[in-house]
Amino acid sequence: MDTLAAGTARPRSEYMIALGLAAGPVVALGFTRFAYALLLPSMRSELDWTYAAAGGLNTANALGYIIGAGSAAWWSKRLGAGRSFVLGIVISALALFGSGLTGDFTALSVLRFIGGLSTAVTFVVGSALASRVHTGGRQQRSAALVGVYMAGVGIGVVGSGIVVPAALTAWGASGWQAGWLLMGLLALLAAGPAAWAAKAVPPAPPAGAAQGRSGLGRMTPSFIWYVLFGAGYVSYMTFVIALLRDQGMGTWSTAAFFIVLGAASALATLLVWGRIIGRLRGGAAPALVSAVVLVGVLPVLLFDGTTAAVVSAVIFGAGFMAGPTSITVLARRMLPQHAWTSGIAWLTVAFSVGQAVGPLISGILSDSEGGIAKGLWLSVVLLAVSAAVALIQRERPAAASDKPAAAPAEKNVAAPTTAAAEPAAVEQR
């Protein structure tokens, strides 16, 4: 049995459980996925890569993420949610260690692929576990607990913004290897509290009979939006540090940028987006997220210097993790209850496809005349198009004929996989 039947815990205990689960996104996204942007300039210089090659390494990671997102439910069913969650963290830690032990491009690509697969399983399954921490009827508390879990992304970005520059400063040219190794060590340590928290999550209620249509067809504009958004935001995350270094910013200045971005993400996830997204209908929330993230990209493209970088970090950081939140809220409103998990899983796959394609195309553009800035303008174009596509989406709640019969009353707590604040949105409806 992968979770401990702990019943409904006291509020303080529930927050501690959510904080333990937050170790998952710290490792999955903060270390394994986003820290690569900090290490890329040093790796590219020492290993003599083109920007296309650098982007290709992130594409390998995203391809693994696609497979991991698509198979997360299978792993959870086969091994149990708790075991799948913790195993994903351990595999991610080993992939981080391996990345610090080789400079071979093929080997690094394989390790990035493995890391992408394991992080997707960790993040998706961990989101489901976080939504089950509170088994009572108070949606506000449930939203806060899932927010604590999702804030792990920003915490991980802040952590990597401290660890990686310290390694680059202490070890010089080989500092990128030390950076991977240090994050691997921290990831292994994170598996401890993650395992404790996973065991403390109350078990999922029995699944009801899944009947009726999924209703995914009515969300076609949202699928297209998620592909475009994923490609646009991750192109910025992959190459922005390289751009800032080319503009003359040093190791610790770019580290400060990354720390501000992570802090803005954690705070906005906890305090802002749940209330805003809950009040918007149709594709308005995803369109708003795309617009905010687009505005966050522009300062570093239009201006040089620390001020532009800080403004970019605050705006982009505050917006980019609202994408998964907004789309999950919309899916929960539009899909019948039995299709929530599968619908969000397919949406996550669409997101991953965009993240696989974006860095590769951006890297190719960065190698041409115009440099990194030209590649990052791709983010602006993709985010603008994604906002327009999102506005096409109309909110059509699931018809009564699409809804499953006799679904358990508590099932709405367990179904979402990536929402940070959707319970709050349900409460405000």
Short mmCIF file of C-alpha atoms in Angstrom, two decimals:
data_model
loop_
_atom_site.label_atom_id
_atom_site.label_comp_id
_atom_site.label_asym_id
_atom_site.label_seq_id
_atom_site.Cartn_x
_atom_site.Cartn_y
_atom_site.Cartn_z
CA MET A 1 0.00 0.00 0.00
CA ASP A 2 1.60 3.24 -1.16
CA THR A 3 -0.08 5.66 1.22
CA LEU A 4 -0.89 5.62 4.89
CA ALA A 5 -4.56 5.73 5.74
CA ALA A 6 -4.11 8.68 8.00
CA GLY A 7 -7.59 10.11 7.74
CA THR A 8 -8.07 13.84 7.86
CA ALA A 9 -5.02 15.39 9.52
CA ARG A 10 -4.92 18.52 11.61
CA PRO A 11 -4.34 21.74 9.61
CA ARG A 12 -0.72 22.09 10.75
CA SER A 13 0.00 18.47 9.85
CA GLU A 14 -1.63 18.94 6.45
CA TYR A 15 0.61 21.90 5.66
CA MET A 16 3.67 19.89 6.70
CA ILE A 17 2.59 17.06 4.39
CA ALA A 18 2.12 19.50 1.49
CA LEU A 19 5.53 21.01 2.21
CA GLY A 20 7.11 17.54 2.13
CA LEU A 21 5.43 16.84 -1.21
CA ALA A 22 6.81 20.15 -2.50
CA ALA A 23 10.22 18.46 -2.59
CA GLY A 24 8.94 16.84 -5.80
CA PRO A 25 8.64 20.01 -7.92
CA VAL A 26 11.79 21.39 -6.29
CA VAL A 27 13.71 18.51 -7.86
CA ALA A 28 11.55 17.90 -10.93
CA LEU A 29 11.39 21.45 -12.26
CA GLY A 30 13.64 23.66 -10.16
CA PHE A 31 16.71 21.42 -10.51
CA THR A 32 16.24 18.93 -13.34
CA ARG A 33 14.40 21.18 -15.78
CA PHE A 34 15.10 24.88 -15.26
CA ALA A 35 18.62 24.93 -13.76
CA TYR A 36 19.98 23.98 -17.17
CA ALA A 37 19.57 27.63 -18.20
CA LEU A 38 22.13 28.64 -15.57
CA LEU A 39 24.58 25.94 -16.60
CA LEU A 40 24.18 26.35 -20.37
CA PRO A 41 26.62 29.27 -20.94
CA SER A 42 29.45 27.45 -19.15
CA MET A 43 28.68 24.10 -20.80
CA ARG A 44 28.39 25.65 -24.24
CA SER A 45 31.71 27.45 -23.85
CA GLU A 46 33.69 24.47 -22.51
CA LEU A 47 32.07 21.82 -24.71
CA ASP A 48 32.03 24.02 -27.87
CA TRP A 49 28.32 23.67 -28.62
CA THR A 50 26.17 25.61 -31.04
CA TYR A 51 22.94 27.09 -29.70
CA ALA A 52 21.06 24.52 -31.76
CA ALA A 53 22.91 21.74 -29.91
CA ALA A 54 22.19 23.43 -26.58
CA GLY A 55 18.51 23.66 -27.48
CA GLY A 56 18.55 20.05 -28.64
CA LEU A 57 19.62 18.93 -25.19
CA ASN A 58 16.54 20.58 -23.72
CA THR A 59 14.45 19.02 -26.47
CA ALA A 60 15.68 15.58 -25.33
CA ASN A 61 14.52 16.48 -21.84
CA ALA A 62 11.12 17.56 -23.15
CA LEU A 63 10.70 14.36 -25.18
CA GLY A 64 11.24 12.39 -21.99
CA TYR A 65 8.71 14.65 -20.31
CA ILE A 66 6.13 13.82 -22.98
CA ILE A 67 6.51 10.09 -22.37
CA GLY A 68 6.52 10.58 -18.60
CA ALA A 69 3.37 12.71 -18.66
CA GLY A 70 1.61 10.20 -20.89
CA SER A 71 2.56 7.23 -18.72
CA ALA A 72 2.32 8.78 -15.23
CA ALA A 73 -1.11 7.33 -14.56
CA TRP A 74 0.12 3.87 -15.62
CA TRP A 75 3.12 4.04 -13.29
CA SER A 76 0.91 5.25 -10.45
CA LYS A 77 -1.50 2.35 -10.98
CA ARG A 78 1.26 -0.24 -11.32
CA LEU A 79 3.58 0.84 -8.49
CA GLY A 80 1.29 2.99 -6.36
CA ALA A 81 1.21 6.78 -6.28
CA GLY A 82 3.62 7.17 -3.36
CA ARG A 83 6.24 4.79 -4.76
CA SER A 84 6.03 6.32 -8.25
CA PHE A 85 6.44 9.81 -6.77
CA VAL A 86 9.52 8.96 -4.72
CA LEU A 87 11.08 6.74 -7.39
CA GLY A 88 10.80 9.61 -9.85
CA ILE A 89 12.75 11.86 -7.48
CA VAL A 90 15.48 9.23 -6.99
CA ILE A 91 15.86 8.65 -10.73
CA SER A 92 15.98 12.41 -11.30
CA ALA A 93 18.74 12.68 -8.68
CA LEU A 94 20.77 9.96 -10.41
CA ALA A 95 20.32 11.71 -13.77
CA LEU A 96 21.60 14.95 -12.19
CA PHE A 97 24.64 13.10 -10.83
CA GLY A 98 25.30 11.52 -14.22
CA SER A 99 25.14 14.89 -15.96
CA GLY A 100 28.04 16.06 -13.82
CA LEU A 101 30.22 13.08 -14.74
CA THR A 102 30.38 13.37 -18.54
CA GLY A 103 30.86 15.94 -21.27
CA ASP A 104 29.71 13.62 -24.06
CA PHE A 105 26.76 15.14 -25.91
CA THR A 106 25.05 11.81 -26.59
CA ALA A 107 25.36 10.70 -22.97
CA LEU A 108 24.07 14.06 -21.73
CA SER A 109 21.14 13.83 -24.15
CA VAL A 110 20.22 10.40 -22.79
CA LEU A 111 20.48 11.66 -19.21
CA ARG A 112 18.34 14.68 -20.00
CA PHE A 113 15.77 12.37 -21.60
CA ILE A 114 15.69 10.11 -18.54
CA GLY A 115 15.45 13.13 -16.27
CA GLY A 116 12.55 14.48 -18.29
CA LEU A 117 10.64 11.22 -18.03
CA SER A 118 11.17 10.84 -14.29
CA THR A 119 10.36 14.47 -13.51
CA ALA A 120 7.06 14.28 -15.41
CA VAL A 121 5.99 11.24 -13.41
CA THR A 122 7.02 12.94 -10.17
CA PHE A 123 5.25 16.20 -10.95
CA VAL A 124 1.99 14.72 -12.24
CA VAL A 125 1.65 12.07 -9.53
CA GLY A 126 2.76 14.53 -6.85
CA SER A 127 0.05 16.97 -7.94
CA ALA A 128 -2.56 14.24 -7.48
CA LEU A 129 -1.16 13.41 -4.03
CA ALA A 130 -1.21 17.09 -3.01
CA SER A 131 -4.87 17.38 -3.99
CA ARG A 132 -5.67 14.51 -1.59
CA VAL A 133 -3.93 15.88 1.50
CA HIS A 134 -7.14 17.48 2.75
CA THR A 135 -10.03 15.02 2.64
CA GLY A 136 -12.64 17.28 4.19
CA GLY A 137 -15.03 19.62 2.45
CA ARG A 138 -13.12 22.89 2.87
CA GLN A 139 -12.08 23.78 -0.68
CA GLN A 140 -10.16 26.86 0.49
CA ARG A 141 -7.80 24.76 2.58
CA SER A 142 -7.38 22.26 -0.23
CA ALA A 143 -6.44 25.10 -2.60
CA ALA A 144 -3.88 26.44 -0.13
CA LEU A 145 -2.29 23.01 0.30
CA VAL A 146 -1.96 22.42 -3.44
CA GLY A 147 -0.51 25.94 -3.66
CA VAL A 148 2.18 24.95 -1.16
CA TYR A 149 3.04 21.98 -3.38
CA MET A 150 3.21 24.06 -6.57
CA ALA A 151 5.33 26.71 -4.84
CA GLY A 152 8.06 24.07 -4.81
CA VAL A 153 8.80 25.04 -8.42
CA GLY A 154 9.77 28.57 -7.43
CA ILE A 155 11.65 27.31 -4.38
CA GLY A 156 13.67 24.99 -6.62
CA VAL A 157 14.45 27.83 -9.02
CA VAL A 158 15.70 29.94 -6.10
CA GLY A 159 17.78 27.01 -4.82
CA SER A 160 19.42 26.38 -8.17
CA GLY A 161 20.03 30.12 -8.46
CA ILE A 162 22.19 29.85 -5.35
CA VAL A 163 23.88 26.46 -5.86
CA VAL A 164 24.88 26.76 -9.52
CA PRO A 165 26.61 30.18 -9.35
CA ALA A 166 28.43 29.08 -6.19
CA ALA A 167 29.74 26.04 -8.07
CA LEU A 168 30.73 28.12 -11.11
CA THR A 169 32.57 30.58 -8.87
CA ALA A 170 34.38 27.92 -6.83
CA TRP A 171 35.36 25.51 -9.63
CA GLY A 172 35.72 27.80 -12.63
CA ALA A 173 35.56 26.08 -16.02
CA SER A 174 34.48 22.75 -14.51
CA GLY A 175 31.92 24.41 -12.29
CA TRP A 176 29.05 23.21 -14.45
CA GLN A 177 29.92 19.64 -13.48
CA ALA A 178 30.02 20.54 -9.79
CA GLY A 179 26.66 22.28 -10.21
CA TRP A 180 25.01 19.11 -11.53
CA LEU A 181 26.60 17.01 -8.77
CA LEU A 182 25.52 19.35 -5.98
CA MET A 183 21.94 19.41 -7.24
CA GLY A 184 22.02 15.62 -7.46
CA LEU A 185 23.03 15.44 -3.80
CA LEU A 186 20.27 17.85 -2.77
CA ALA A 187 17.77 15.86 -4.83
CA LEU A 188 18.67 12.66 -2.99
CA LEU A 189 18.23 14.44 0.34
CA ALA A 190 14.83 15.70 -0.82
CA ALA A 191 13.63 12.12 -1.34
CA GLY A 192 13.46 11.66 2.45
CA PRO A 193 10.78 14.26 3.28
CA ALA A 194 8.99 13.42 0.02
CA ALA A 195 8.70 9.76 1.04
CA TRP A 196 7.41 10.69 4.50
CA ALA A 197 4.81 13.04 3.03
CA ALA A 198 3.64 10.53 0.42
CA LYS A 199 3.00 7.92 3.12
CA ALA A 200 1.01 10.45 5.15
CA VAL A 201 -1.42 11.30 2.34
CA PRO A 202 -4.88 9.74 2.88
CA PRO A 203 -5.70 7.00 0.36
CA ALA A 204 -7.71 7.83 -2.73
CA PRO A 205 -11.44 7.09 -2.56
CA PRO A 206 -12.70 4.19 -4.68
CA ALA A 207 -13.15 5.05 -8.34
CA GLY A 208 -16.72 5.24 -9.60
CA ALA A 209 -17.92 3.85 -12.88
CA ALA A 210 -16.55 5.91 -15.77
CA GLN A 211 -19.37 6.31 -18.27
CA GLY A 212 -20.15 8.72 -21.05
CA ARG A 213 -18.02 10.73 -23.46
CA SER A 214 -14.81 12.45 -22.41
CA GLY A 215 -15.70 15.78 -24.02
CA LEU A 216 -12.08 16.50 -24.98
CA GLY A 217 -13.10 17.66 -28.45
CA ARG A 218 -14.67 20.81 -27.04
CA MET A 219 -11.24 21.82 -25.69
CA THR A 220 -9.40 21.80 -29.04
CA PRO A 221 -8.41 25.51 -28.83
CA SER A 222 -6.97 24.85 -25.37
CA PHE A 223 -4.81 22.00 -26.68
CA ILE A 224 -3.42 24.30 -29.40
CA TRP A 225 -2.89 27.06 -26.83
CA TYR A 226 -0.96 24.74 -24.55
CA VAL A 227 1.42 23.64 -27.33
CA LEU A 228 2.14 27.26 -28.28
CA PHE A 229 2.46 28.42 -24.68
CA GLY A 230 4.83 25.58 -23.81
CA ALA A 231 7.06 26.37 -26.79
CA GLY A 232 7.05 30.10 -26.07
CA TYR A 233 7.77 30.12 -22.35
CA VAL A 234 10.43 27.38 -22.40
CA SER A 235 12.42 29.07 -25.18
CA TYR A 236 12.86 32.03 -22.84
CA MET A 237 13.70 29.83 -19.85
CA THR A 238 16.33 27.96 -21.87
CA PHE A 239 18.24 30.89 -23.37
CA VAL A 240 17.59 33.98 -21.25
CA ILE A 241 20.65 33.46 -19.06
CA ALA A 242 22.85 33.14 -22.16
CA LEU A 243 21.35 36.42 -23.44
CA LEU A 244 22.04 38.20 -20.15
CA ARG A 245 25.62 36.93 -20.15
CA ASP A 246 26.07 38.24 -23.70
CA GLN A 247 24.74 41.61 -22.49
CA GLY A 248 27.56 41.72 -19.94
CA MET A 249 25.95 40.46 -16.76
CA GLY A 250 28.19 38.33 -14.54
CA THR A 251 27.62 35.00 -12.82
CA TRP A 252 26.10 36.40 -9.64
CA SER A 253 24.03 39.01 -11.45
CA THR A 254 22.39 36.33 -13.56
CA ALA A 255 21.98 34.26 -10.40
CA ALA A 256 20.12 37.14 -8.77
CA PHE A 257 17.88 37.27 -11.84
CA PHE A 258 17.08 33.58 -11.46
CA ILE A 259 16.42 33.93 -7.72
CA VAL A 260 14.02 36.84 -8.27
CA LEU A 261 12.22 34.86 -10.99
CA GLY A 262 11.80 31.87 -8.67
CA ALA A 263 10.64 33.96 -5.74
CA ALA A 264 8.07 35.75 -7.92
CA SER A 265 6.79 32.39 -9.13
CA ALA A 266 6.40 30.98 -5.62
CA LEU A 267 4.63 34.05 -4.26
CA ALA A 268 2.30 34.51 -7.24
CA THR A 269 1.37 30.82 -7.19
CA LEU A 270 0.45 31.01 -3.52
CA LEU A 271 -1.22 34.42 -3.35
CA VAL A 272 -2.47 35.71 -6.70
CA TRP A 273 -3.44 33.42 -9.53
CA GLY A 274 -6.04 31.20 -7.87
CA ARG A 275 -8.40 34.12 -7.23
CA ILE A 276 -7.91 35.68 -10.68
CA ILE A 277 -8.32 32.46 -12.65
CA GLY A 278 -11.39 31.51 -10.65
CA ARG A 279 -13.24 34.61 -11.86
CA LEU A 280 -12.52 34.26 -15.59
CA ARG A 281 -14.42 32.09 -18.03
CA GLY A 282 -13.57 30.25 -21.22
CA GLY A 283 -10.10 30.91 -22.60
CA ALA A 284 -9.78 34.30 -20.89
CA ALA A 285 -7.49 33.00 -18.13
CA PRO A 286 -5.03 31.19 -20.46
CA ALA A 287 -5.02 34.27 -22.74
CA LEU A 288 -4.20 36.50 -19.75
CA VAL A 289 -1.39 34.18 -18.68
CA SER A 290 0.13 34.28 -22.19
CA ALA A 291 -0.10 38.07 -22.23
CA VAL A 292 1.59 38.43 -18.84
CA VAL A 293 4.40 36.04 -19.77
CA LEU A 294 4.87 37.82 -23.12
CA VAL A 295 5.24 41.16 -21.33
CA GLY A 296 7.78 39.48 -19.07
CA VAL A 297 9.94 38.49 -22.04
CA LEU A 298 10.10 41.96 -23.60
CA PRO A 299 12.29 43.94 -21.15
CA VAL A 300 15.45 41.88 -21.77
CA LEU A 301 14.89 42.07 -25.53
CA LEU A 302 14.30 45.83 -25.65
CA PHE A 303 16.83 46.99 -23.03
CA ASP A 304 20.17 45.94 -21.56
CA GLY A 305 21.09 46.15 -17.91
CA THR A 306 20.12 44.99 -14.46
CA THR A 307 16.87 46.96 -14.22
CA ALA A 308 15.43 45.38 -17.37
CA ALA A 309 16.50 41.94 -16.16
CA VAL A 310 14.82 42.39 -12.76
CA VAL A 311 11.58 43.66 -14.32
CA SER A 312 11.60 40.70 -16.70
CA ALA A 313 12.24 38.25 -13.86
CA VAL A 314 9.38 39.61 -11.74
CA ILE A 315 6.76 39.66 -14.51
CA PHE A 316 7.74 36.44 -16.25
CA GLY A 317 8.28 34.65 -12.94
CA ALA A 318 4.89 35.72 -11.65
CA GLY A 319 3.15 34.38 -14.76
CA PHE A 320 4.75 31.29 -16.20
CA MET A 321 3.51 28.69 -13.67
CA ALA A 322 -0.05 30.03 -13.99
CA GLY A 323 -0.30 28.23 -17.32
CA PRO A 324 -0.82 24.73 -15.87
CA THR A 325 -3.15 26.19 -13.24
CA SER A 326 -5.41 28.00 -15.71
CA ILE A 327 -5.75 25.08 -18.10
CA THR A 328 -6.51 22.62 -15.30
CA VAL A 329 -9.24 24.86 -13.90
CA LEU A 330 -10.80 25.07 -17.36
CA ALA A 331 -10.57 21.31 -17.85
CA ARG A 332 -12.29 20.68 -14.55
CA ARG A 333 -15.14 22.99 -15.52
CA MET A 334 -15.63 21.64 -19.04
CA LEU A 335 -15.00 17.91 -18.73
CA PRO A 336 -17.17 15.32 -17.01
CA GLN A 337 -15.75 14.16 -13.70
CA HIS A 338 -14.62 10.76 -14.97
CA ALA A 339 -12.49 12.48 -17.67
CA TRP A 340 -10.60 14.94 -15.45
CA THR A 341 -7.47 12.83 -14.99
CA SER A 342 -7.19 11.63 -18.59
CA GLY A 343 -8.03 15.07 -19.95
CA ILE A 344 -5.37 16.82 -17.90
CA ALA A 345 -2.87 14.10 -18.80
CA TRP A 346 -3.45 14.70 -22.52
CA LEU A 347 -3.19 18.45 -22.01
CA THR A 348 0.13 17.90 -20.24
CA VAL A 349 1.35 15.91 -23.24
CA ALA A 350 0.41 18.85 -25.51
CA PHE A 351 2.34 21.18 -23.21
CA SER A 352 5.34 18.86 -23.40
CA VAL A 353 5.25 18.80 -27.21
CA GLY A 354 5.59 22.57 -27.22
CA GLN A 355 8.46 22.39 -24.75
CA ALA A 356 10.24 19.89 -27.00
CA VAL A 357 9.95 21.95 -30.18
CA GLY A 358 10.47 25.46 -28.80
CA PRO A 359 14.12 25.30 -27.64
CA LEU A 360 15.24 23.53 -30.82
CA ILE A 361 13.76 26.16 -33.15
CA SER A 362 14.89 28.99 -30.88
CA GLY A 363 18.40 27.53 -30.81
CA ILE A 364 18.55 27.34 -34.60
CA LEU A 365 17.44 30.98 -34.86
CA SER A 366 20.03 31.97 -32.23
CA ASP A 367 22.81 30.48 -34.37
CA SER A 368 21.81 32.70 -37.31
CA GLU A 369 22.44 36.40 -37.82
CA GLY A 370 20.87 38.29 -34.95
CA GLY A 371 22.05 35.91 -32.22
CA ILE A 372 20.18 34.89 -29.08
CA ALA A 373 17.83 37.86 -29.19
CA LYS A 374 16.49 36.67 -32.53
CA GLY A 375 15.81 33.27 -31.02
CA LEU A 376 14.02 34.78 -28.04
CA TRP A 377 11.75 36.87 -30.26
CA LEU A 378 10.27 33.50 -31.17
CA SER A 379 8.90 33.40 -27.61
CA VAL A 380 7.13 36.71 -28.16
CA VAL A 381 5.53 35.53 -31.40
CA LEU A 382 4.44 32.18 -29.99
CA LEU A 383 2.99 33.72 -26.83
CA ALA A 384 1.09 36.34 -28.85
CA VAL A 385 -0.41 33.68 -31.12
CA SER A 386 -1.24 31.50 -28.11
CA ALA A 387 -3.17 34.35 -26.47
CA ALA A 388 -5.23 34.84 -29.64
CA VAL A 389 -5.95 31.10 -29.88
CA ALA A 390 -6.99 30.92 -26.22
CA LEU A 391 -9.67 33.55 -26.79
CA ILE A 392 -11.37 31.23 -29.27
CA GLN A 393 -12.08 28.78 -26.46
CA ARG A 394 -15.63 28.95 -25.19
CA GLU A 395 -16.64 27.42 -21.89
CA ARG A 396 -19.10 24.62 -22.47
CA PRO A 397 -19.78 22.68 -19.26
CA ALA A 398 -20.12 18.93 -19.55
CA ALA A 399 -23.61 17.85 -20.52
CA ALA A 400 -25.55 15.71 -18.09
CA SER A 401 -25.29 12.78 -20.49
CA ASP A 402 -21.50 13.01 -20.35
CA LYS A 403 -21.29 12.77 -16.58
CA PRO A 404 -20.51 9.47 -14.83
CA ALA A 405 -23.16 7.83 -12.73
CA ALA A 406 -22.88 7.61 -8.97
CA ALA A 407 -19.44 9.20 -8.64
CA PRO A 408 -18.09 9.23 -5.06
CA ALA A 409 -18.59 12.54 -3.26
CA GLU A 410 -14.89 12.98 -2.51
CA LYS A 411 -13.60 12.15 -5.98
CA ASN A 412 -13.26 15.81 -6.86
CA VAL A 413 -10.35 16.03 -4.41
CA ALA A 414 -8.28 13.35 -6.10
CA ALA A 415 -8.69 13.92 -9.81
CA PRO A 416 -6.64 17.00 -10.80
CA THR A 417 -3.01 16.40 -11.62
CA THR A 418 -1.45 19.81 -12.19
CA ALA A 419 -3.63 22.48 -10.70
CA ALA A 420 -2.17 24.83 -8.16
CA ALA A 421 -5.34 26.68 -7.31
CA GLU A 422 -8.30 25.04 -9.01
CA PRO A 423 -10.10 24.18 -5.77
CA ALA A 424 -10.25 27.90 -5.10
CA ALA A 425 -11.75 28.39 -8.51
CA VAL A 426 -14.41 25.78 -7.79
CA GLU A 427 -15.23 27.53 -4.53
CA GLN A 428 -15.68 30.90 -6.24
CA ARG A 429 -18.07 29.55 -8.82
#
